Coordinates of C-alpha atoms in Angstrom, one line a residue:
X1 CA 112.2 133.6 113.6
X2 CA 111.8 130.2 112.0
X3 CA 111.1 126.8 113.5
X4 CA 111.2 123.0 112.1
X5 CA 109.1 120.2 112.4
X6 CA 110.5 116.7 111.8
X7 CA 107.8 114.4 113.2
X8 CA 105.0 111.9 111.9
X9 CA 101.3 113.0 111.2
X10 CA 99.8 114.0 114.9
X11 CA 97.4 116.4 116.6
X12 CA 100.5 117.9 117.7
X13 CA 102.2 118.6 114.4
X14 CA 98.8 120.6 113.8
X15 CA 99.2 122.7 117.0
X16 CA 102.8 123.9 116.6
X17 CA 102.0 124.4 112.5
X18 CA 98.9 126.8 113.7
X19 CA 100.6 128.3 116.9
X20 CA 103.3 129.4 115.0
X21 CA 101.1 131.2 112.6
X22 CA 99.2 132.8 115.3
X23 CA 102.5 134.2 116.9
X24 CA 104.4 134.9 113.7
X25 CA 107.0 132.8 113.6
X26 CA 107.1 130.6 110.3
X27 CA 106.6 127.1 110.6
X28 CA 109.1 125.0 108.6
X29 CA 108.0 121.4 107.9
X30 CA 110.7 119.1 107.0
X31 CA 110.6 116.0 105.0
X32 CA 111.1 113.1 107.4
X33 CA 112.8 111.0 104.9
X34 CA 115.3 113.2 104.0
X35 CA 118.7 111.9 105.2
X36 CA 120.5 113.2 107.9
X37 CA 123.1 115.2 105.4
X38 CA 120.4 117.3 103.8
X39 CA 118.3 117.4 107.3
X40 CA 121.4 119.3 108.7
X41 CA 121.2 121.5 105.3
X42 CA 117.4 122.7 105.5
X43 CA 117.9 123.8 109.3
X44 CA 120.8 125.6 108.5
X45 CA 119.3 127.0 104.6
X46 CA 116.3 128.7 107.3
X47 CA 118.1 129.7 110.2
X48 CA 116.4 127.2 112.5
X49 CA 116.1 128.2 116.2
X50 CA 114.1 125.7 117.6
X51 CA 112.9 122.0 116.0
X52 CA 109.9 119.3 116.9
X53 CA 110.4 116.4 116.9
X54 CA 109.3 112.4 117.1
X55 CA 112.1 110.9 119.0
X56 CA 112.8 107.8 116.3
X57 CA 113.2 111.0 113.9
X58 CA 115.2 113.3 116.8
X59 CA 118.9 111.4 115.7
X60 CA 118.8 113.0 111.7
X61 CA 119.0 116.5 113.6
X62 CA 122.4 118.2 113.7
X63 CA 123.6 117.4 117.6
X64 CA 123.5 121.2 118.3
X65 CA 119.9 121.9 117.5
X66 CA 117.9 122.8 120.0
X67 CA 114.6 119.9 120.5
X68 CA 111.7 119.5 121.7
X69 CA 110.1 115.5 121.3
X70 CA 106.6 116.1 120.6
X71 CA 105.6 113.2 122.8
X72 CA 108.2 114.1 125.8
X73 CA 109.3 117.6 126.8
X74 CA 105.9 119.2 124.6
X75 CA 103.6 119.8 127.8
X76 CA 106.5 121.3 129.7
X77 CA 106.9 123.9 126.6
X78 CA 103.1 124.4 126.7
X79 CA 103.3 125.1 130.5
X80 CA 105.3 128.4 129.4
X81 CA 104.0 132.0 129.5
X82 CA 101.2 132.0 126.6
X83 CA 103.1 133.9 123.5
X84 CA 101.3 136.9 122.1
X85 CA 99.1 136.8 119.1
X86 CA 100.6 138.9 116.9
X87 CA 98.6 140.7 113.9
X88 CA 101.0 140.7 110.9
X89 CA 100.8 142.6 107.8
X90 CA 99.4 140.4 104.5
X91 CA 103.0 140.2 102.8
X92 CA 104.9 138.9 106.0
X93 CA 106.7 135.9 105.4
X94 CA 103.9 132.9 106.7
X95 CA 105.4 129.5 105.7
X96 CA 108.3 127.9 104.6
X97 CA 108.2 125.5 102.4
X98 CA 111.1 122.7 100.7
X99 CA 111.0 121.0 97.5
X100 CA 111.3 117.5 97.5
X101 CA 115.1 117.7 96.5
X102 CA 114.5 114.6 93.6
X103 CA 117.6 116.5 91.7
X104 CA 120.0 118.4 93.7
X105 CA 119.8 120.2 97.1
X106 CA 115.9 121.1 97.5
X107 CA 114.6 125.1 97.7
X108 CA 113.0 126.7 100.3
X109 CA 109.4 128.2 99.3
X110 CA 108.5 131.2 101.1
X111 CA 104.9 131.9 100.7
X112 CA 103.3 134.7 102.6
X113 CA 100.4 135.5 104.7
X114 CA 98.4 136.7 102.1
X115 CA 99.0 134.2 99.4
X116 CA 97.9 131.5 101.8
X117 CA 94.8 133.4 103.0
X118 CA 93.9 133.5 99.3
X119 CA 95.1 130.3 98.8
X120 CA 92.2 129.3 101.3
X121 CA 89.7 131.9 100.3
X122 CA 89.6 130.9 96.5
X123 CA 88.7 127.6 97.4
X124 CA 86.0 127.5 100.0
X125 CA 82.4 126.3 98.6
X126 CA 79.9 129.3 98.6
X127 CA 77.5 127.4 100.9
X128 CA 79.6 125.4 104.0
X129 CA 76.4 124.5 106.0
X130 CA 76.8 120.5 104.2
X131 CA 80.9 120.8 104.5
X132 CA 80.9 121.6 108.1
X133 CA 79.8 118.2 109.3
X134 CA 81.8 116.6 106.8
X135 CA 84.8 114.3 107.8
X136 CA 87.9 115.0 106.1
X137 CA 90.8 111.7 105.9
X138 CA 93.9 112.6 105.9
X139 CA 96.9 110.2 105.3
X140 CA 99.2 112.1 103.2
X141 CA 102.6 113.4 105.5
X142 CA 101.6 116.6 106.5
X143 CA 105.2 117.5 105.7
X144 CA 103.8 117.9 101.9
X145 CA 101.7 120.6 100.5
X146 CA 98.8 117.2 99.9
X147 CA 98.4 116.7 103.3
X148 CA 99.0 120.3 104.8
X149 CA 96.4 121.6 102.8
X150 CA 93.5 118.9 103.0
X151 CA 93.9 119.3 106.8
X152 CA 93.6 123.5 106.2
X153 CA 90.8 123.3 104.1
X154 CA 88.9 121.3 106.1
X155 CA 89.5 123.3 109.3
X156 CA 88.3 126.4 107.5
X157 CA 85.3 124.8 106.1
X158 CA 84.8 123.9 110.2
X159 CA 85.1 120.6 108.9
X160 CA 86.8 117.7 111.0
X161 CA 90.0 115.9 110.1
X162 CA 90.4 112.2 110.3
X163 CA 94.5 112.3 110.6
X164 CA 96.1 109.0 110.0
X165 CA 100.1 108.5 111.5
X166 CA 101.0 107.7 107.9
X167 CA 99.1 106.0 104.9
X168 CA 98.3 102.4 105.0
X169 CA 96.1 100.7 102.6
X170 CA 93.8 99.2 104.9
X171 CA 94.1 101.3 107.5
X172 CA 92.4 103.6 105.3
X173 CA 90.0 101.9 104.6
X174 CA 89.1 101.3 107.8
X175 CA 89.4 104.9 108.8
X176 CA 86.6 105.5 105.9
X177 CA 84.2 103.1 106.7
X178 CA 84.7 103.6 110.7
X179 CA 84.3 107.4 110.7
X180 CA 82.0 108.2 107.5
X181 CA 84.6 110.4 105.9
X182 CA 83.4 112.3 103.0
X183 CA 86.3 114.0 102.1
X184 CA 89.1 111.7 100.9
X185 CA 92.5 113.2 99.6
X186 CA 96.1 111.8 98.4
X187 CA 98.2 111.1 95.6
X188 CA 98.0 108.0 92.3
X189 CA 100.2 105.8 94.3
X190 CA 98.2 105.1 97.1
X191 CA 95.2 104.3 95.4
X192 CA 97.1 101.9 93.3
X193 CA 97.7 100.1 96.5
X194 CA 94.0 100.8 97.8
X195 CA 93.2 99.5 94.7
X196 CA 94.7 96.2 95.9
X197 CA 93.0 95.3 98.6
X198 CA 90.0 94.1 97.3
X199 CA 88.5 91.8 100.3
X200 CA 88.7 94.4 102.5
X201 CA 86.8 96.9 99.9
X202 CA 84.6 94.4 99.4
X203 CA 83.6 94.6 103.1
X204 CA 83.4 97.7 103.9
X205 CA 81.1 100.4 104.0
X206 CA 82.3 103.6 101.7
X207 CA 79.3 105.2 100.7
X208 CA 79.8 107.9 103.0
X209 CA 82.5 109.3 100.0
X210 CA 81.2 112.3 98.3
X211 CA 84.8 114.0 97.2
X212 CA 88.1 112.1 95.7
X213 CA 91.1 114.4 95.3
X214 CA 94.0 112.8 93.4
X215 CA 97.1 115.0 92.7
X216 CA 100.9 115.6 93.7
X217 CA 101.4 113.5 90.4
X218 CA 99.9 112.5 86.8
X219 CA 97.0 110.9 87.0
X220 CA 96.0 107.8 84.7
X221 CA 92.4 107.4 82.7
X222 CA 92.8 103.2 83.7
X223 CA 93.4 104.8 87.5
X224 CA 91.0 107.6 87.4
X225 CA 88.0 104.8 86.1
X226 CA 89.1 102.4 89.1
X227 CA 88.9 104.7 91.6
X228 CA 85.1 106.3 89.9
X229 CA 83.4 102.7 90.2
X230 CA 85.3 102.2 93.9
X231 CA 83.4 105.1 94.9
X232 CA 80.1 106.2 92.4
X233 CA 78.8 108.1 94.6
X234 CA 81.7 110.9 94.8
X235 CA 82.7 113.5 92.4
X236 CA 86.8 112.3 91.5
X237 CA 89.2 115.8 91.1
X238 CA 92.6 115.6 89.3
X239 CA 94.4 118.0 91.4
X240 CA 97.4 120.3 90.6
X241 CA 99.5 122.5 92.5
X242 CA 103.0 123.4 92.7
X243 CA 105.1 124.3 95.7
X244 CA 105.8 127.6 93.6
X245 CA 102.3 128.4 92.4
X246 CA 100.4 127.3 95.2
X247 CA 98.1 124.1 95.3
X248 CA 95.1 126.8 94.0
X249 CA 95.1 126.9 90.3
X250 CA 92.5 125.0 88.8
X251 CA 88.5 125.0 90.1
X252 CA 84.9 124.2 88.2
X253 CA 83.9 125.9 85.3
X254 CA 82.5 129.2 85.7
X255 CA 79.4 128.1 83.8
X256 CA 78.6 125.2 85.1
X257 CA 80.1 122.8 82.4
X258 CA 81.2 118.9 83.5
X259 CA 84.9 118.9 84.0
X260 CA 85.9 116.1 81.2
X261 CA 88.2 113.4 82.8
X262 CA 91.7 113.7 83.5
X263 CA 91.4 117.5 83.0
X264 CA 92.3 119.8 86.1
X265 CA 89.9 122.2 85.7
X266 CA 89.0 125.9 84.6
X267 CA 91.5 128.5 86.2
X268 CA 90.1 129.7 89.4
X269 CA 89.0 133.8 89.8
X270 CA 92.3 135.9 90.2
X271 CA 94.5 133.3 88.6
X272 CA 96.6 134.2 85.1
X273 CA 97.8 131.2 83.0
X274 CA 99.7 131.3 79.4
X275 CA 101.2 128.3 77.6
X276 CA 104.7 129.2 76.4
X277 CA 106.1 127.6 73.8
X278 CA 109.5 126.2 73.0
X279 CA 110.0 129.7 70.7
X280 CA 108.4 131.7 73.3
X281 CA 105.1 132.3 71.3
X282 CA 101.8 131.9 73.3
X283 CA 99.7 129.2 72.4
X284 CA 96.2 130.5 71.9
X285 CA 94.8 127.8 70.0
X286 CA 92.5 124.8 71.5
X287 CA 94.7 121.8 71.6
X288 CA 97.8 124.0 71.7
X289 CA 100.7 122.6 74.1
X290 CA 103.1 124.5 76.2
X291 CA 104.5 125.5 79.3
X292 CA 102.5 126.7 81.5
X293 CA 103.3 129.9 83.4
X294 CA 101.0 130.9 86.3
X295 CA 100.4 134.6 87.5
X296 CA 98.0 134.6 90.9
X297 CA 97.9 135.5 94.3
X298 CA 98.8 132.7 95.6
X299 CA 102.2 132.2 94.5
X300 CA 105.6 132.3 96.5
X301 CA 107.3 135.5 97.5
X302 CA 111.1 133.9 96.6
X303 CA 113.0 131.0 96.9
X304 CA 114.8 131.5 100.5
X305 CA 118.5 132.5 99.9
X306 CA 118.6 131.9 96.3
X307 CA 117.7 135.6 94.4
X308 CA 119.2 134.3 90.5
X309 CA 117.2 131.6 91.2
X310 CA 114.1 133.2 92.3
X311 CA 115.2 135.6 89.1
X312 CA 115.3 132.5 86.7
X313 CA 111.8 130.6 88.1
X314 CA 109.8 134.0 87.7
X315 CA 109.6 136.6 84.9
X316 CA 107.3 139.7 85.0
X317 CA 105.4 138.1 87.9
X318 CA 105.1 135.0 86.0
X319 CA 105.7 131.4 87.4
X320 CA 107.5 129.1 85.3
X321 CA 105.7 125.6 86.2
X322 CA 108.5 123.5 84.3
X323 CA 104.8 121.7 83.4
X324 CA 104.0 120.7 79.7
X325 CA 99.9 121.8 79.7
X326 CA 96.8 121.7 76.6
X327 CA 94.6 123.8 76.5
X328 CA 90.9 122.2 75.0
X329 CA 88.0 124.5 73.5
X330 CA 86.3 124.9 76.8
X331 CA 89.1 126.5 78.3
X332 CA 89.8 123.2 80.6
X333 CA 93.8 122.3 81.1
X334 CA 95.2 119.0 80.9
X335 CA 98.7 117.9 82.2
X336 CA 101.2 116.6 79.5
X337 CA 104.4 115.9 81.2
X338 CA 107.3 117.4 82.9
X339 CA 108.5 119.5 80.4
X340 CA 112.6 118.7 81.9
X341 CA 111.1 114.9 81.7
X342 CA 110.8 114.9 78.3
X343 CA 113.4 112.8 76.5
X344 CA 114.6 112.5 73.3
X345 CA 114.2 109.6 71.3
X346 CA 116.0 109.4 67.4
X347 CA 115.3 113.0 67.3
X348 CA 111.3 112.7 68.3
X349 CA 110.3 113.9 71.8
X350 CA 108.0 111.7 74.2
X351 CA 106.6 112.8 77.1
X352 CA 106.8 109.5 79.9
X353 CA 103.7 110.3 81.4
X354 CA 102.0 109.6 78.0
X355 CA 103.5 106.2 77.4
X356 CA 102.3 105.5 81.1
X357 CA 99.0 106.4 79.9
X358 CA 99.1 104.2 77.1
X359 CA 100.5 101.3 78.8
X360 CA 97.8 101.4 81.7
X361 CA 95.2 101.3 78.8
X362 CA 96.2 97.7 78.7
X363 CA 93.8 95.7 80.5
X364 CA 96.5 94.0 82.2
X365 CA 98.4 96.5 83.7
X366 CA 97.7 98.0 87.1
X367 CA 100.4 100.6 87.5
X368 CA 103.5 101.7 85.1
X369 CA 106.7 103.8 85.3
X370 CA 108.4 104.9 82.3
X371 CA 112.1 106.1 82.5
X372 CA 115.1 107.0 80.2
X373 CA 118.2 105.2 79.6
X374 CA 121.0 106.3 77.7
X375 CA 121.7 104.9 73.5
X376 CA 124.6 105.2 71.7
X377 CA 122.0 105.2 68.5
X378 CA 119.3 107.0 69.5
X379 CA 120.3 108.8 72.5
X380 CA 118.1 108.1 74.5
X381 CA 115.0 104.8 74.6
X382 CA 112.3 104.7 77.4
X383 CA 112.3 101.8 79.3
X384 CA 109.3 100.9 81.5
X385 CA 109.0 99.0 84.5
X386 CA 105.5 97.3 85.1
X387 CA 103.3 96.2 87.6
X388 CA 100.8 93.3 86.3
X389 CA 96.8 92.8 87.8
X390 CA 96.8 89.9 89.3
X391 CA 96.5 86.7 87.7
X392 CA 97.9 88.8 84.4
X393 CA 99.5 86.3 82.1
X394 CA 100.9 89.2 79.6
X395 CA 104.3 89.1 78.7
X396 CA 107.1 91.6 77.6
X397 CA 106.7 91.3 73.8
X398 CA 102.6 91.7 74.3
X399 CA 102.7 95.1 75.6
X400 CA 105.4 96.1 73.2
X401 CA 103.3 95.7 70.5
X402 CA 100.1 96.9 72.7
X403 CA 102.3 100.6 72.8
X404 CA 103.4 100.1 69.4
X405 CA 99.6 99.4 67.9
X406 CA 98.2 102.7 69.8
X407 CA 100.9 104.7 69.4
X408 CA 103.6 106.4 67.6
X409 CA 106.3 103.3 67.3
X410 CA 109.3 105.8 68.7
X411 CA 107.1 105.9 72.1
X412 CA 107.3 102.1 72.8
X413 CA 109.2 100.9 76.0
X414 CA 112.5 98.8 74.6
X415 CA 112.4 96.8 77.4
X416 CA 109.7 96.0 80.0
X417 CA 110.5 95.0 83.7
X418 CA 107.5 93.5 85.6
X419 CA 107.9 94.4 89.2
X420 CA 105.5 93.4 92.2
X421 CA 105.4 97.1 92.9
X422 CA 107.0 100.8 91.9
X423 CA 109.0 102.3 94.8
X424 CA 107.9 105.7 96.3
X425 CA 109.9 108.4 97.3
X426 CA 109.1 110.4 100.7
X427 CA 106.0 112.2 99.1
X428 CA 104.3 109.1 98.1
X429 CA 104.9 109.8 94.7
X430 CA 107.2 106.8 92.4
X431 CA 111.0 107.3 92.7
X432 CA 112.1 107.9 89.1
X433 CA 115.2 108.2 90.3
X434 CA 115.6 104.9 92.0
X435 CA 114.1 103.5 88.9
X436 CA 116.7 105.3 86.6
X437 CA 119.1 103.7 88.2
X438 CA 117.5 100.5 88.3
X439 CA 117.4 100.6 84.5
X440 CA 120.9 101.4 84.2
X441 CA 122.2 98.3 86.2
X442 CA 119.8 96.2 84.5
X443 CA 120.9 97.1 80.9
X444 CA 124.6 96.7 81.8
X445 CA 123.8 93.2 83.4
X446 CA 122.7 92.6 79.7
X447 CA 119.0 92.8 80.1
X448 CA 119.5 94.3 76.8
X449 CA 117.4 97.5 75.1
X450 CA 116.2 96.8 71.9
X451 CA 116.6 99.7 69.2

């Protein structure tokens, strides 16, 4: 049997997420700002018999699911018989697990057993005597893999979790300088807005900070260099995972070399990775870009209901990532773009996660977005939408030619919106669809798009 969570960060959510594992049912953990529609969807898509819930969230729930407010009738379920541990074979069905839905109706992940006990396994230090009285924050909605799987780690490394009702800048960094914590997890957005509040920074205590993981979405070199001096005592990780793969691909170097910055790492023991190209050829080469496939223990079992699509994501065991990937001489992997991001431009490709790059190279600019709109020339122009550092006195035209100077001209934004802040979608990541559509309306308001 399956059953769903929809509630907020909480002791609580941890307890039914574990119990369930303990007594073989598989946990379901639902994204609480789905709307009600596709709330309704997901419970019926994995046969829900029984749901948590916060009450504020209880209303999105279909009115004949069956309850239980994690903060009202909870301790009457706990005062039940105990339910049996059960001991479940390896390739038993473990956790389910829904994509963020950002284009059509999102895909339930089933992962099993196995794959997340390897999952765990491949990334434990050798030595855990320092870990264990480490402090682990966690702000990221445990609803995503981000959050589930700092809170996991740290658990297994007999660590303890610092657990946050939902991230706010300052509230975490409070929570760091309060509790110590050494361990520090989330995705780019929220240590844009960290970034932000620099009084508070100022005043607080964060040498206890020994790890930074940053993943769930491209990471920036302007970013990545901010967040090193913030902390220079702590070893910064460009994390990648996939709900498909698993979050454990990429680790140190078996040899000991420095991981160079923005790369994600060597592949971790047990792990197969090839970069396909458009052709289909392997490349082989240092520098060589392509797709990257993954083959490991720790990917899904199937997509839930959905066996030509399951078909189509894997082939011969491999995982189709959808990810653009490089490959240096080292054997390190670097993150390109999407490769179904990728538009077309006059017949040239660009990636936007490389004109973001660029554009945050600008001394100026804090955080950027980079989106397509539609061209009756060129087919299709990026557009990006800005935010500024404060007391940034750059204008539209300067960071034009900025991209245009450092870059292949076809990859410069044709228009640039400065905006006091990029909006996020439920995973804390920046709403590219919102965005698209922003861009759309402003271009047929006449905020016109240069060729």
């Amino acid at each position: 049997q399956r059953v769903g969570l929809l509630a907020h960060n909480g002791l609580r959510f941890l307890e039914v997420v574990f119990g369930c594992l303990r007594c073989g049912v598989t946990p379901v953990c639902i994204n609480t700002r789905l709307p009600a529609a596709t709330v309704d969807f997901v419970c019926a898509d994995a046969s829900l018999e029984l749901v948590f819930s916060s009450p504020d969230l209880a209303p999105l729930l279909p009115a004949s699911m069956t309850h239980i407010a994690l903060d009202g009738g909870y301790e009457a379920f706990l005062g039940n018989a105990p339910l049996p541990i059960v001991d479940l074979d390896g390739d038993s069905e473990a956790v389910l697990l829904y994509t963020s839905g950002s284009s059509g109706r999102p895909k339930g992940v089933v992962h099993t057993h196995a794959s997340q006990a390897w999952m765990l396994s491949s990334m434990l230090p050798p030595d855990l005597t320092e870990v264990a009285t480490q402090r682990f924050l966690v702000a990221a909605p445990l609803y995503h893999k981000n959050g589930m799987l700092s809170s996991k780690l740290a658990l297994a490394m007999g660590a303890a979790v610092v657990l946050l009702p939902r991230f706010d800048a300052r509230s975490y960094i409070e929570a760091i300088g309060r509790y110590g914590c050494a361990a520090i997890g989330g995705v780019p957005t929220m240590y844009a807005l960290l970034l932000k509040q620099e009084d508070l920074l100022a005043s607080t205590d964060l040498s206890s900070v020994r790890s930074v993981t940053i993943g769930s979405a491209p990471l920036t070199g302007a970013l990545l260099e901010e967040v090193e001096a913030l902390f220079p005592e702590a070893t910064v990780r460009n994390g990648y995972g996939t709900t498909e793969a698993g979050p454990a691909i990429f680790g140190p170097h078996p040899d000991g070399r420095a991981t160079p910055p923005l790369a994600l790492g060597f592949p971790l023991r047990g792990v197969e990775l090839r970069l396909v190209a458009a052709d289909g050829s392997d490349g082989d080469d240092p520098g060589d870009e392509g797709e990257l496939w993954v083959r490991s223990p720790g990917q899904m079992a199937r997509y839930l209901n959905l066996d030509a699509e399951t078909r189509t994501r894997v082939t011969d065991g491999w995982d189709r990532s959808g990810d653009v990937m490089r490959r240096d001489a080292d054997g390190f992997y670097y993150f390109v773009s999407r490769a179904d991001d990728m538009l077309i431009c006059g017949g040239e490709n660009v990636y936007p996660t490389e004109v973001e790059s660029l554009l945050e190279r600008h001394p100026q600019v804090t955080q950027a977005a980079v989106v397509a709109v539609d061209d009756p020339i060129k087919g299709q122009l990026p557009v990006a939408f800005v935010v500024r550092a404060a007391d940034a006195d750059m204008g539209e035209e300067e960071l034009k030619q900025f991209a245009i100077a450092n870059a292949p001209a076809y990859q410069h934004p044709r228009s640039v919106w400065f905006v006091d802040e990029l909006p996020l979608a439920g995973t804390k990541k920046v709403d590219r669809k919102q965005l698209e559509a922003r861009a759309a309306a402003l271009r047929a308001d006449g905020a016109g798009v240069g060729c």
